[in-house]
């Protein structure tokens, strides 16, 4: 009877050696840990070394944003800061040889061959951790039983972090969202950014005397973010403005395959048990056609032939896979936040274009460019909200609406995104009439707009150029990330 091939100890040893080459060479290969870094990579190592409070570190985000690269760069920083390379281990948990092995057994085998203790722990990097069986229970065990290990992990699908798994994580691990690059981080990757002044809140930054950030080099880069997307590997390819069409088409091909299809057909089914990924893809396609608009669950459900509970469940899976994010209607009180009238955005405009197979159409359609601009701004503010722990909403009352409500309890802000500074302000005015605390803290964001503080206008509504606003939001997001990690730049 042929029982098939069975892995031997030597097979596992080979995988360990391949995945941990720095233990013999003393350095991470540059192809895995390039010198150009995202902001998280430059500081995560500090949190692992300090480990106060004691926590595992989990990096979440969509595919292709650089989570694995951040982890490799963290390994390199640890080595450069005197951590013995033999105390640093890497496990790619979706590897076919490791996926069926107990995470506890894997980590125990590393500890058995070491003299690790609390003062000299092992640093264990778990790439795509949710592919490991009972991963949450093992992270809980490592923590509760004080195993001498410090864990940094990644995941592309938070469906694997649903309620019961979050309960395992309370007080045991910290989650850090790594989202597509925004304008400030794009500049930083290109070596064009300067260290911004720190402010406690976004309201303080926007209201600072003489507030304005330089914009000269960024308008063309904003176009690249809109159409190519905020994914480092795509953004950092040699960019020729005269060949924008080729860049856009290549980006859509890559994102269609990696960001959309892998999430829909691999990540979500693996972590949520969805048995009809084709319906997920059809729903994503329908949502892409409604970007920046108000969701119509009844209409979409009727078109797709799915009931409301299925629509809501599938929508949550797409959100947890970092493809889309809906915003609830702001009411001013948590008890009255409305679930109906949700507004839809994509985590990255280029992912939306890839889902729709838009090709070059956005290049010649001013209306679509306006939708993508609003999505870009909403995505930037959503990233800040995630780092700062602030709720983000929209506001709609009848036919009057405001695109974004940044509900910081210290000072909420309202933003209307437009393609022109002449855009109407009736929605903002209606919001201020209903919610007077937004007077002096409401802005119209548009290209070519001037920097006008709300206090300078009788309406209480200011204006900001979109690039200046994006840089300010990005700088504030960076500061919020540092505060969350408890580290310095």
Short mmCIF file of C-alpha atoms in Angstrom, two decimals:
data_model
loop_
_atom_site.label_atom_id
_atom_site.label_comp_id
_atom_site.label_asym_id
_atom_site.label_seq_id
_atom_site.Cartn_x
_atom_site.Cartn_y
_atom_site.Cartn_z
CA UNK A 1 0.00 0.00 0.00
CA UNK A 2 1.43 3.34 -1.07
CA UNK A 3 0.88 5.85 1.71
CA UNK A 4 2.64 8.61 -0.16
CA UNK A 5 5.58 10.77 0.77
CA UNK A 6 6.06 11.60 4.44
CA UNK A 7 8.29 14.53 5.46
CA UNK A 8 11.41 13.65 7.42
CA UNK A 9 13.23 15.70 10.09
CA UNK A 10 15.79 16.63 7.45
CA UNK A 11 13.03 18.20 5.34
CA UNK A 12 12.03 20.50 8.19
CA UNK A 13 15.66 21.34 8.88
CA UNK A 14 16.09 22.31 5.25
CA UNK A 15 13.05 24.64 5.42
CA UNK A 16 14.34 26.23 8.65
CA UNK A 17 17.75 26.80 7.05
CA UNK A 18 16.25 28.30 3.90
CA UNK A 19 13.98 30.64 5.83
CA UNK A 20 16.67 31.75 8.32
CA UNK A 21 19.77 32.32 6.22
CA UNK A 22 20.98 35.15 8.51
CA UNK A 23 21.78 32.58 11.21
CA UNK A 24 24.77 31.51 9.13
CA UNK A 25 25.49 34.69 7.14
CA UNK A 26 24.87 37.28 9.87
CA UNK A 27 22.66 39.47 7.68
CA UNK A 28 19.33 39.43 5.86
CA UNK A 29 19.74 39.34 2.06
CA UNK A 30 19.19 42.81 0.62
CA UNK A 31 16.60 41.40 -1.78
CA UNK A 32 14.46 40.57 1.27
CA UNK A 33 15.26 43.66 3.36
CA UNK A 34 15.91 46.59 0.99
CA UNK A 35 17.30 49.82 2.42
CA UNK A 36 14.16 51.77 1.46
CA UNK A 37 11.76 51.28 4.35
CA UNK A 38 8.17 51.97 5.26
CA UNK A 39 7.76 53.89 8.50
CA UNK A 40 6.72 50.85 10.56
CA UNK A 41 9.89 48.97 9.63
CA UNK A 42 12.08 51.74 11.02
CA UNK A 43 10.60 51.48 14.53
CA UNK A 44 9.01 48.06 15.13
CA UNK A 45 12.32 46.56 16.22
CA UNK A 46 12.45 49.07 19.10
CA UNK A 47 9.11 47.83 20.39
CA UNK A 48 10.29 44.21 20.25
CA UNK A 49 13.50 44.93 22.15
CA UNK A 50 11.83 47.11 24.79
CA UNK A 51 8.80 44.81 25.13
CA UNK A 52 7.14 47.03 27.73
CA UNK A 53 4.36 46.26 28.21
CA UNK A 54 4.99 42.64 27.28
CA UNK A 55 3.01 41.91 24.12
CA UNK A 56 3.18 40.02 20.84
CA UNK A 57 3.13 42.30 17.77
CA UNK A 58 0.76 41.54 14.87
CA UNK A 59 0.94 43.45 11.56
CA UNK A 60 -2.31 43.48 9.59
CA UNK A 61 -3.04 44.82 6.13
CA UNK A 62 -3.85 44.03 2.51
CA UNK A 63 -1.58 42.02 0.29
CA UNK A 64 1.39 43.74 -1.36
CA UNK A 65 1.65 46.61 1.13
CA UNK A 66 4.99 45.24 2.36
CA UNK A 67 4.13 43.39 5.60
CA UNK A 68 6.64 40.61 4.92
CA UNK A 69 9.29 43.14 3.91
CA UNK A 70 8.69 45.09 7.14
CA UNK A 71 9.27 41.88 9.07
CA UNK A 72 12.52 41.13 7.22
CA UNK A 73 13.71 44.70 7.78
CA UNK A 74 12.86 44.30 11.46
CA UNK A 75 15.11 41.23 11.55
CA UNK A 76 17.91 43.28 10.01
CA UNK A 77 17.44 46.08 12.56
CA UNK A 78 17.55 43.55 15.40
CA UNK A 79 20.85 42.17 14.08
CA UNK A 80 22.26 45.68 13.68
CA UNK A 81 21.30 46.38 17.30
CA UNK A 82 23.33 43.49 18.71
CA UNK A 83 20.74 40.72 18.76
CA UNK A 84 22.48 37.41 17.96
CA UNK A 85 21.21 36.25 14.53
CA UNK A 86 20.87 32.72 15.93
CA UNK A 87 18.21 34.04 18.31
CA UNK A 88 16.04 35.28 15.44
CA UNK A 89 13.72 32.80 13.73
CA UNK A 90 11.41 33.06 10.76
CA UNK A 91 8.44 30.79 9.98
CA UNK A 92 6.34 31.27 6.87
CA UNK A 93 3.15 29.69 8.12
CA UNK A 94 1.52 29.13 4.72
CA UNK A 95 4.48 26.98 3.66
CA UNK A 96 3.08 23.57 2.57
CA UNK A 97 5.43 21.71 4.93
CA UNK A 98 4.60 23.84 7.97
CA UNK A 99 0.90 24.49 7.57
CA UNK A 100 -0.13 21.20 9.20
CA UNK A 101 2.41 21.32 12.03
CA UNK A 102 1.48 22.60 15.47
CA UNK A 103 2.85 26.10 16.01
CA UNK A 104 3.69 25.07 19.57
CA UNK A 105 5.81 22.17 18.33
CA UNK A 106 7.66 24.42 15.90
CA UNK A 107 8.50 27.03 18.53
CA UNK A 108 9.35 24.35 21.11
CA UNK A 109 11.86 22.82 18.69
CA UNK A 110 13.57 26.20 18.38
CA UNK A 111 13.70 26.64 22.15
CA UNK A 112 15.06 23.11 22.70
CA UNK A 113 18.10 23.93 20.61
CA UNK A 114 18.82 27.20 22.42
CA UNK A 115 19.66 28.58 25.85
CA UNK A 116 16.91 31.22 25.64
CA UNK A 117 15.61 32.79 28.85
CA UNK A 118 13.68 35.93 29.81
CA UNK A 119 16.79 38.10 29.44
CA UNK A 120 17.87 36.46 26.18
CA UNK A 121 14.65 35.49 24.40
CA UNK A 122 14.15 34.16 20.91
CA UNK A 123 12.63 36.60 18.41
CA UNK A 124 10.17 34.64 16.29
CA UNK A 125 8.71 36.10 13.07
CA UNK A 126 5.49 34.40 11.93
CA UNK A 127 4.56 35.36 8.38
CA UNK A 128 0.85 34.83 7.59
CA UNK A 129 0.21 33.54 11.08
CA UNK A 130 -3.51 32.75 10.59
CA UNK A 131 -2.57 29.80 8.37
CA UNK A 132 -1.23 28.02 11.46
CA UNK A 133 -3.76 25.74 13.15
CA UNK A 134 -4.95 27.16 16.51
CA UNK A 135 -2.51 30.03 16.12
CA UNK A 136 -4.47 32.25 18.53
CA UNK A 137 -4.42 29.64 21.29
CA UNK A 138 -0.70 29.14 20.85
CA UNK A 139 0.01 32.89 21.04
CA UNK A 140 -2.08 32.89 24.22
CA UNK A 141 -0.07 29.94 25.57
CA UNK A 142 3.29 31.56 24.75
CA UNK A 143 2.17 34.64 26.68
CA UNK A 144 0.39 33.06 29.64
CA UNK A 145 3.11 30.47 30.27
CA UNK A 146 5.92 33.01 29.80
CA UNK A 147 7.75 31.19 27.02
CA UNK A 148 11.01 33.10 26.39
CA UNK A 149 9.92 34.25 22.94
CA UNK A 150 8.98 37.61 21.47
CA UNK A 151 6.59 37.27 18.55
CA UNK A 152 6.07 39.50 15.52
CA UNK A 153 3.50 38.22 13.05
CA UNK A 154 1.70 39.24 9.88
CA UNK A 155 -1.71 38.51 8.39
CA UNK A 156 -3.50 39.61 5.23
CA UNK A 157 -6.96 38.65 6.47
CA UNK A 158 -8.53 39.79 9.72
CA UNK A 159 -11.36 37.33 9.22
CA UNK A 160 -8.97 35.09 11.11
CA UNK A 161 -9.15 37.57 14.01
CA UNK A 162 -12.88 37.28 14.55
CA UNK A 163 -14.45 37.58 17.99
CA UNK A 164 -13.21 34.46 19.73
CA UNK A 165 -9.67 35.08 18.49
CA UNK A 166 -9.75 38.71 19.62
CA UNK A 167 -10.66 37.41 23.07
CA UNK A 168 -7.44 35.37 23.07
CA UNK A 169 -5.53 38.48 22.10
CA UNK A 170 -6.80 40.91 24.75
CA UNK A 171 -3.78 42.03 26.74
CA UNK A 172 -1.54 39.60 24.88
CA UNK A 173 -0.92 41.11 21.46
CA UNK A 174 -1.01 44.52 19.79
CA UNK A 175 -2.30 44.97 16.25
CA UNK A 176 -0.72 47.42 13.82
CA UNK A 177 -2.38 48.20 10.51
CA UNK A 178 -0.06 48.59 7.54
CA UNK A 179 -2.09 50.21 4.80
CA UNK A 180 -1.19 51.31 1.25
CA UNK A 181 1.23 54.24 1.18
CA UNK A 182 -0.24 57.70 1.39
CA UNK A 183 1.32 60.81 -0.09
CA UNK A 184 3.67 61.61 2.79
CA UNK A 185 5.08 58.08 2.93
CA UNK A 186 5.48 58.01 -0.84
CA UNK A 187 7.63 61.13 -0.51
CA UNK A 188 9.54 59.49 2.31
CA UNK A 189 10.25 56.39 0.19
CA UNK A 190 11.61 58.70 -2.51
CA UNK A 191 13.79 60.56 0.01
CA UNK A 192 11.86 63.84 -0.47
CA UNK A 193 10.12 64.14 2.91
CA UNK A 194 11.20 66.17 5.93
CA UNK A 195 10.46 65.23 9.54
CA UNK A 196 7.18 67.03 10.37
CA UNK A 197 6.48 68.88 13.61
CA UNK A 198 4.47 66.80 16.07
CA UNK A 199 0.95 67.83 17.06
CA UNK A 200 -1.43 66.20 19.51
CA UNK A 201 -4.46 66.21 17.21
CA UNK A 202 -5.27 66.73 13.56
CA UNK A 203 -7.32 69.80 14.56
CA UNK A 204 -4.23 71.34 16.17
CA UNK A 205 -2.12 70.62 13.10
CA UNK A 206 -4.62 72.14 10.67
CA UNK A 207 -5.18 75.14 12.95
CA UNK A 208 -1.50 75.90 13.58
CA UNK A 209 -0.52 79.52 12.77
CA UNK A 210 0.88 79.79 9.27
CA UNK A 211 -0.05 76.20 8.52
CA UNK A 212 0.97 75.11 5.06
CA UNK A 213 3.17 72.34 3.77
CA UNK A 214 5.24 72.48 0.55
CA UNK A 215 3.46 71.00 -2.46
CA UNK A 216 5.79 71.57 -5.41
CA UNK A 217 6.93 67.98 -6.02
CA UNK A 218 3.76 66.13 -5.16
CA UNK A 219 0.93 66.69 -7.66
CA UNK A 220 2.32 64.17 -10.15
CA UNK A 221 2.94 61.74 -7.31
CA UNK A 222 -0.68 62.06 -6.25
CA UNK A 223 -1.69 60.98 -9.76
CA UNK A 224 0.53 57.91 -9.41
CA UNK A 225 -1.14 57.06 -6.08
CA UNK A 226 -4.58 57.41 -7.67
CA UNK A 227 -3.90 55.17 -10.63
CA UNK A 228 -0.95 52.91 -9.74
CA UNK A 229 -1.85 52.53 -6.07
CA UNK A 230 -0.03 52.88 -2.77
CA UNK A 231 1.86 49.59 -2.98
CA UNK A 232 5.63 50.07 -2.52
CA UNK A 233 6.77 47.48 -5.03
CA UNK A 234 4.67 49.15 -7.74
CA UNK A 235 5.35 52.74 -6.68
CA UNK A 236 9.11 52.31 -6.53
CA UNK A 237 9.51 50.90 -10.01
CA UNK A 238 11.30 53.39 -12.29
CA UNK A 239 8.47 55.77 -13.17
CA UNK A 240 8.33 57.49 -16.56
CA UNK A 241 5.48 60.06 -16.73
CA UNK A 242 5.46 59.64 -20.51
CA UNK A 243 4.61 55.96 -20.02
CA UNK A 244 1.87 56.41 -17.43
CA UNK A 245 -0.47 54.15 -19.38
CA UNK A 246 1.95 51.22 -19.16
CA UNK A 247 2.38 51.75 -15.40
CA UNK A 248 -1.37 51.82 -14.89
CA UNK A 249 -2.00 48.65 -16.89
CA UNK A 250 0.83 46.77 -15.16
CA UNK A 251 -0.46 47.87 -11.76
CA UNK A 252 -3.97 46.66 -12.53
CA UNK A 253 -2.66 43.30 -13.73
CA UNK A 254 -0.64 42.76 -10.56
CA UNK A 255 -3.35 44.01 -8.18
CA UNK A 256 -6.03 42.00 -9.92
CA UNK A 257 -4.01 38.83 -9.41
CA UNK A 258 -2.49 39.44 -5.98
CA UNK A 259 -4.65 41.92 -4.07
CA UNK A 260 -8.08 40.91 -5.39
CA UNK A 261 -8.05 37.28 -6.51
CA UNK A 262 -5.77 35.97 -3.74
CA UNK A 263 -7.88 37.70 -1.10
CA UNK A 264 -11.19 36.51 -2.58
CA UNK A 265 -10.18 32.98 -3.52
CA UNK A 266 -7.57 32.16 -0.87
CA UNK A 267 -7.43 34.38 2.23
CA UNK A 268 -11.15 34.78 2.93
CA UNK A 269 -12.12 31.13 2.23
CA UNK A 270 -9.15 29.93 4.32
CA UNK A 271 -10.07 32.00 7.40
CA UNK A 272 -13.87 32.26 7.09
CA UNK A 273 -15.01 29.05 5.46
CA UNK A 274 -16.72 30.84 2.54
CA UNK A 275 -17.69 28.19 -0.01
CA UNK A 276 -18.78 30.57 -2.79
CA UNK A 277 -15.84 32.89 -3.50
CA UNK A 278 -17.27 33.66 -6.95
CA UNK A 279 -20.15 35.44 -5.23
CA UNK A 280 -17.62 37.39 -3.17
CA UNK A 281 -15.95 38.53 -6.38
CA UNK A 282 -19.29 39.49 -7.92
CA UNK A 283 -20.13 41.51 -4.81
CA UNK A 284 -16.75 43.25 -4.92
CA UNK A 285 -17.36 44.12 -8.57
CA UNK A 286 -20.77 45.59 -7.68
CA UNK A 287 -19.25 47.60 -4.83
CA UNK A 288 -16.51 48.95 -7.09
CA UNK A 289 -19.22 50.51 -9.24
CA UNK A 290 -20.61 52.33 -6.18
CA UNK A 291 -17.35 53.73 -4.77
CA UNK A 292 -17.87 56.93 -2.70
CA UNK A 293 -21.64 56.32 -2.92
CA UNK A 294 -24.28 55.22 -0.44
CA UNK A 295 -24.59 51.46 -0.17
CA UNK A 296 -27.82 49.87 -1.38
CA UNK A 297 -27.85 46.38 0.19
CA UNK A 298 -31.37 45.67 -1.05
CA UNK A 299 -30.57 46.62 -4.65
CA UNK A 300 -27.23 44.81 -4.75
CA UNK A 301 -28.69 41.77 -3.04
CA UNK A 302 -31.52 41.61 -5.55
CA UNK A 303 -29.12 41.90 -8.48
CA UNK A 304 -26.85 39.18 -7.08
CA UNK A 305 -29.57 36.96 -5.68
CA UNK A 306 -28.37 37.05 -2.06
CA UNK A 307 -30.28 37.84 1.11
CA UNK A 308 -29.47 40.78 3.40
CA UNK A 309 -27.70 38.64 6.07
CA UNK A 310 -25.45 37.12 3.40
CA UNK A 311 -24.75 40.57 1.95
CA UNK A 312 -23.72 41.91 5.37
CA UNK A 313 -21.57 38.87 6.12
CA UNK A 314 -19.77 38.99 2.77
CA UNK A 315 -19.32 42.75 3.08
CA UNK A 316 -17.64 42.22 6.45
CA UNK A 317 -15.28 39.64 4.91
CA UNK A 318 -14.23 42.08 2.19
CA UNK A 319 -13.67 44.73 4.84
CA UNK A 320 -11.66 42.33 7.01
CA UNK A 321 -9.51 41.45 3.99
CA UNK A 322 -8.65 45.16 3.64
CA UNK A 323 -10.30 45.63 0.28
CA UNK A 324 -13.08 48.06 1.23
CA UNK A 325 -14.26 50.11 4.21
CA UNK A 326 -17.82 51.38 4.75
CA UNK A 327 -18.56 54.47 6.85
CA UNK A 328 -21.65 54.78 9.03
CA UNK A 329 -23.82 57.90 9.14
CA UNK A 330 -22.71 60.29 11.89
CA UNK A 331 -25.28 61.21 14.50
CA UNK A 332 -23.25 62.83 17.25
CA UNK A 333 -23.82 60.05 19.77
CA UNK A 334 -22.56 56.47 19.77
CA UNK A 335 -25.99 55.17 20.70
CA UNK A 336 -27.52 56.61 17.54
CA UNK A 337 -24.86 55.71 14.96
CA UNK A 338 -26.86 54.53 12.00
CA UNK A 339 -26.12 51.26 10.29
CA UNK A 340 -28.26 52.22 7.32
CA UNK A 341 -26.95 54.69 4.79
CA UNK A 342 -23.39 53.41 4.88
CA UNK A 343 -20.96 55.03 2.45
CA UNK A 344 -18.46 52.88 0.61
CA UNK A 345 -14.77 53.39 -0.11
CA UNK A 346 -11.94 51.14 -1.29
CA UNK A 347 -8.77 50.88 0.79
CA UNK A 348 -6.90 51.86 -2.39
CA UNK A 349 -8.30 53.47 -5.52
CA UNK A 350 -6.14 51.31 -7.78
CA UNK A 351 -7.60 48.14 -6.25
CA UNK A 352 -11.05 49.41 -7.20
CA UNK A 353 -9.88 50.00 -10.76
CA UNK A 354 -8.33 46.53 -10.88
CA UNK A 355 -11.54 44.93 -9.58
CA UNK A 356 -13.51 46.65 -12.36
CA UNK A 357 -10.92 45.97 -15.08
CA UNK A 358 -11.01 49.73 -15.77
CA UNK A 359 -7.84 49.77 -17.82
CA UNK A 360 -7.03 53.28 -19.01
CA UNK A 361 -10.58 54.65 -18.72
CA UNK A 362 -9.90 56.73 -15.56
CA UNK A 363 -7.21 58.70 -17.40
CA UNK A 364 -9.78 60.40 -19.63
CA UNK A 365 -12.86 60.61 -17.39
CA UNK A 366 -12.98 63.74 -15.15
CA UNK A 367 -15.99 62.42 -13.21
CA UNK A 368 -14.22 59.18 -12.38
CA UNK A 369 -11.07 61.08 -11.45
CA UNK A 370 -13.16 63.05 -8.95
CA UNK A 371 -14.43 59.82 -7.37
CA UNK A 372 -10.89 58.46 -7.15
CA UNK A 373 -9.66 61.70 -5.56
CA UNK A 374 -12.34 61.48 -2.88
CA UNK A 375 -11.44 57.83 -2.31
CA UNK A 376 -7.75 58.73 -1.97
CA UNK A 377 -8.47 61.37 0.67
CA UNK A 378 -10.91 59.10 2.53
CA UNK A 379 -8.33 56.30 2.56
CA UNK A 380 -5.69 58.63 4.03
CA UNK A 381 -8.02 59.81 6.81
CA UNK A 382 -9.10 56.21 7.44
CA UNK A 383 -5.46 55.21 7.95
CA UNK A 384 -5.03 58.04 10.45
CA UNK A 385 -8.23 57.01 12.23
CA UNK A 386 -6.97 53.43 12.55
CA UNK A 387 -3.64 54.53 14.08
CA UNK A 388 -5.25 57.10 16.37
CA UNK A 389 -8.18 54.94 17.47
CA UNK A 390 -10.72 57.46 16.15
CA UNK A 391 -14.06 56.67 14.50
CA UNK A 392 -14.59 57.86 10.92
CA UNK A 393 -18.08 58.54 9.54
CA UNK A 394 -19.89 60.44 6.82
CA UNK A 395 -22.97 62.62 7.42
CA UNK A 396 -26.19 62.66 5.45
CA UNK A 397 -29.53 64.30 6.19
CA UNK A 398 -31.96 64.18 3.29
CA UNK A 399 -30.12 65.52 0.26
CA UNK A 400 -27.49 67.32 2.37
CA UNK A 401 -24.27 65.47 3.08
CA UNK A 402 -20.65 65.78 4.18
CA UNK A 403 -18.06 63.29 2.95
CA UNK A 404 -16.00 62.67 6.10
CA UNK A 405 -16.52 63.18 9.83
CA UNK A 406 -13.31 62.56 11.79
CA UNK A 407 -14.86 61.95 15.20
CA UNK A 408 -11.91 62.73 17.47
CA UNK A 409 -13.44 63.22 20.94
CA UNK A 410 -10.94 66.01 21.62
CA UNK A 411 -12.14 67.94 18.56
CA UNK A 412 -14.19 66.40 15.73
CA UNK A 413 -13.59 67.64 12.19
CA UNK A 414 -15.71 67.69 9.03
CA UNK A 415 -14.35 67.49 5.46
CA UNK A 416 -15.99 67.83 2.07
CA UNK A 417 -13.83 66.58 -0.82
CA UNK A 418 -14.23 68.28 -4.19
CA UNK A 419 -12.54 68.66 -7.56
CA UNK A 420 -12.77 72.47 -7.44
CA UNK A 421 -12.60 75.13 -4.69
CA UNK A 422 -15.85 76.55 -6.09
CA UNK A 423 -17.72 73.43 -4.96
CA UNK A 424 -20.80 74.16 -2.86
CA UNK A 425 -20.63 74.20 0.93
CA UNK A 426 -24.32 73.61 1.69
CA UNK A 427 -23.66 70.21 3.28
CA UNK A 428 -21.05 71.62 5.66
CA UNK A 429 -23.33 74.56 6.48
CA UNK A 430 -26.23 72.21 7.27
CA UNK A 431 -23.98 70.10 9.50
CA UNK A 432 -22.82 73.18 11.41
CA UNK A 433 -26.45 74.25 11.85
CA UNK A 434 -27.30 70.84 13.33
CA UNK A 435 -24.00 70.31 15.19
CA UNK A 436 -22.57 73.75 16.15
CA UNK A 437 -19.33 72.27 17.53
CA UNK A 438 -18.19 71.82 13.90
CA UNK A 439 -18.10 75.61 13.37
CA UNK A 440 -14.46 76.55 12.95
CA UNK A 441 -13.55 72.91 12.37
CA UNK A 442 -15.00 72.24 8.90
CA UNK A 443 -13.08 72.31 5.63
CA UNK A 444 -13.55 72.05 1.89
CA UNK A 445 -10.62 70.06 0.46
CA UNK A 446 -9.90 70.62 -3.24
CA UNK A 447 -7.01 70.99 -5.71
CA UNK A 448 -5.94 74.61 -6.18
CA UNK A 449 -7.80 75.68 -3.04
CA UNK A 450 -6.10 78.24 -0.82
CA UNK A 451 -5.24 77.75 2.84
CA UNK A 452 -8.08 79.53 4.64
CA UNK A 453 -8.70 78.80 8.30
CA UNK A 454 -12.36 78.33 9.26
CA UNK A 455 -12.11 81.09 11.88
CA UNK A 456 -11.38 83.55 9.07
CA UNK A 457 -14.76 82.90 7.45
CA UNK A 458 -18.17 83.97 8.73
CA UNK A 459 -19.48 80.55 7.70
CA UNK A 460 -16.98 78.77 9.95
CA UNK A 461 -15.84 76.75 6.91
CA UNK A 462 -12.22 76.83 5.75
CA UNK A 463 -10.47 75.50 2.66
CA UNK A 464 -7.30 73.49 2.13
CA UNK A 465 -5.46 72.34 -1.00
CA UNK A 466 -5.74 68.58 -1.31
CA UNK A 467 -2.00 67.88 -1.39
CA UNK A 468 -1.34 70.00 1.69
CA UNK A 469 -4.17 68.22 3.47
CA UNK A 470 -2.89 64.77 2.49
CA UNK A 471 0.59 65.61 3.77
CA UNK A 472 -0.85 66.91 7.05
CA UNK A 473 -2.98 63.81 7.54
CA UNK A 474 -0.01 61.59 6.74
CA UNK A 475 2.26 63.41 9.19
CA UNK A 476 -0.38 63.07 11.89
CA UNK A 477 -0.83 59.39 11.04
CA UNK A 478 2.92 58.82 11.41
CA UNK A 479 2.90 60.49 14.83
CA UNK A 480 -0.11 58.43 15.91
CA UNK A 481 1.72 55.24 14.87
CA UNK A 482 4.76 56.20 16.98
CA UNK A 483 2.51 57.01 19.94
CA UNK A 484 0.77 53.66 19.58
CA UNK A 485 4.07 51.79 19.57
CA UNK A 486 5.51 53.93 22.35
CA UNK A 487 8.71 54.56 20.38
CA UNK A 488 10.51 57.50 18.80
CA UNK A 489 11.31 58.07 15.14
#
